[in-house]
């Protein structure tokens, strides 16, 4: 299976590294496939959407620099972007539409909330609204072992 | 590496000489025929005359095969366009000297819909991988010195667990004894002795002379105690006077103000004074002549903990530094751009010369990194380079004793960090894969050292 444009949302979790490595393997470099890594900064409604939150931007830059380094080690070209939105899920979908991606690849771990398995808010929204295939790359959380 | 340097001014030519000495293939692009002629006379590098921001000149310089493009002209915009063009032509890493902090900041892009996702515009998107602000680097270094007990900058390695620091020998108890007979209070390695500007690789029988400087390698927690053996510690500065209202002065005053330090800025230009006073609320700004002795006394300079001279003129800075020293200020720091003035500044007793030129060059060497190197620092006016290597299992030095590894005789292994444990002195240790090895070497011997770690 080949993909031309792959979107990988990253949040700074360990699972992001595996997702980027998988994206590098799935991208067909000969056909000019492109990988886009995005980090979305959620902005509280009490603040204007245009607010520049320096600490969040610095954190995002650190995350994306690390992701670029992983891609570079695998000889993969990657484009990175920082987005700012009220909700993370819709921002990912908007980006997927704008970039015309054919795959959204997200690294996930088995999360529990009040003892119950939980996907959180973002993943269900992406799964429901994505204009393309969505691949969840489950990785074993070492703390679960 | 193939390196293109756009701009043949003081910084450009200095970096070119440094990189050429390390054996890199260097091309300098410069518009001024006179500046190019100077570089041609002094350095063994290729030169091209023309505007580095134009694709024609960059193509002529073969930007597509450049591993590194350094844009260090006097103009921020030219530097930005040079990096952008070079990146588009296929250059590897790009670095630009950008003085205006607005260019290296982030901003949120506007959208037509008020609720739409905003994109953060990042400086990286301009094709610049590394932003170099010599003035900001100099201000950072000055603040680091003022907050410590000794008037010398410190270099950190292995996540800060190992430090290299220069100390001037002021204690006669250490003088005229062979190094092997000096009982150091804590484990350390003397990586170099500097005598009248000349760097000596120390052997066991070498003696220290009063007025020498030593570069000491030790674990971070021992450095202050070791420093006390060489010279008396000074208290961190709480009251600082800065002469000159330029960018270094502003950034230093801003940083010191944040730390709660009392700062006075003196500049002869009324507009600049007004500008600084408007931006820095807690800083006292005075319009006056920094070389006027009676004015300085009137403004309480003799009671200051530190005096910093950062005007645009190197000569004026040295003069101001000397005047402050004469008035009894314990620490006198001057910003100098011409490396040739360092011995002069040191000879008249100015404690530290913060050189934007050298700091820029230092920052650049940190990312002109070779295989196995994870950190570097230039020492002693760039005669020495301290390098942190990570030993790979296939490197030539792996599983060998340091004393038998074949290091050049001028190079000194200062420390090994193995699984977060600092080993000092590491003389008889066997280097194991994964070890972080900190080596101090003169620049011409760096290549031979690198080969051992490849």
Coordinates of C-alpha atoms in Angstrom, one line a residue, chain A residues 4-76:
Chain A
X4 CA 1.4 10.2 -1.3
X5 CA 0.6 12.7 1.5
X6 CA 0.7 11.5 5.1
X7 CA -0.4 13.7 8.0
X8 CA 1.0 12.9 11.4
X9 CA -0.4 14.9 14.3
X10 CA 2.1 15.0 17.2
X11 CA 1.7 16.0 20.8
X12 CA 5.1 15.2 22.3
X13 CA 4.2 11.7 23.4
X14 CA 6.5 8.7 23.0
X15 CA 4.0 7.2 20.6
X16 CA 4.7 10.0 18.1
X17 CA 8.2 8.7 17.4
X18 CA 6.9 5.3 16.3
X19 CA 4.2 7.0 14.2
X20 CA 6.8 9.1 12.4
X21 CA 9.0 6.1 11.8
X22 CA 6.0 4.2 10.4
X23 CA 5.1 7.2 8.2
X24 CA 8.7 7.2 6.8
X25 CA 8.3 3.5 5.9
X26 CA 4.9 4.0 4.3
X27 CA 5.9 7.0 2.3
X28 CA 7.0 6.2 -1.2
X29 CA 10.1 8.5 -1.6
X30 CA 10.6 7.7 -5.2
X31 CA 7.1 9.0 -6.1
X32 CA 7.7 12.2 -4.1
X33 CA 5.4 11.2 -1.2
X34 CA 5.3 13.9 1.5
X35 CA 5.0 13.7 5.2
X36 CA 3.5 16.5 7.2
X37 CA 3.9 16.6 11.0
X38 CA 1.6 19.1 12.9
X39 CA 1.4 20.1 16.5
X40 CA -1.8 21.8 17.5
X41 CA -1.8 24.3 20.4
X42 CA -5.3 24.4 21.9
X43 CA -6.2 28.0 23.0
X44 CA -8.7 28.4 25.8
X45 CA -11.9 30.3 25.0
X46 CA -10.9 32.9 27.6
X47 CA -8.1 34.0 25.3
X48 CA -8.2 35.4 21.8
X49 CA -7.4 32.8 19.2
X50 CA -4.5 35.0 17.9
X51 CA -2.7 34.9 21.3
X52 CA 0.9 34.0 21.0
X53 CA 1.7 31.7 23.9
X54 CA 5.5 31.7 24.0
X55 CA 5.8 28.7 26.4
X56 CA 3.5 26.6 24.2
X57 CA 5.3 27.7 21.0
X58 CA 8.7 26.8 22.5
X59 CA 7.3 23.4 23.5
X60 CA 5.9 22.8 20.0
X61 CA 9.2 23.8 18.4
X62 CA 11.0 21.3 20.6
X63 CA 8.6 18.5 19.7
X64 CA 8.8 19.2 16.0
X65 CA 12.6 19.5 16.1
X66 CA 12.8 16.1 17.6
X67 CA 10.4 14.7 15.0
X68 CA 12.5 16.2 12.2
X69 CA 15.5 14.6 13.7
X70 CA 13.8 11.2 13.6
X71 CA 12.8 11.7 10.0
X72 CA 16.3 12.9 9.1
X73 CA 17.8 9.7 10.5
X74 CA 15.5 7.7 8.2
X75 CA 16.5 9.9 5.2
X76 CA 12.9 11.2 5.0

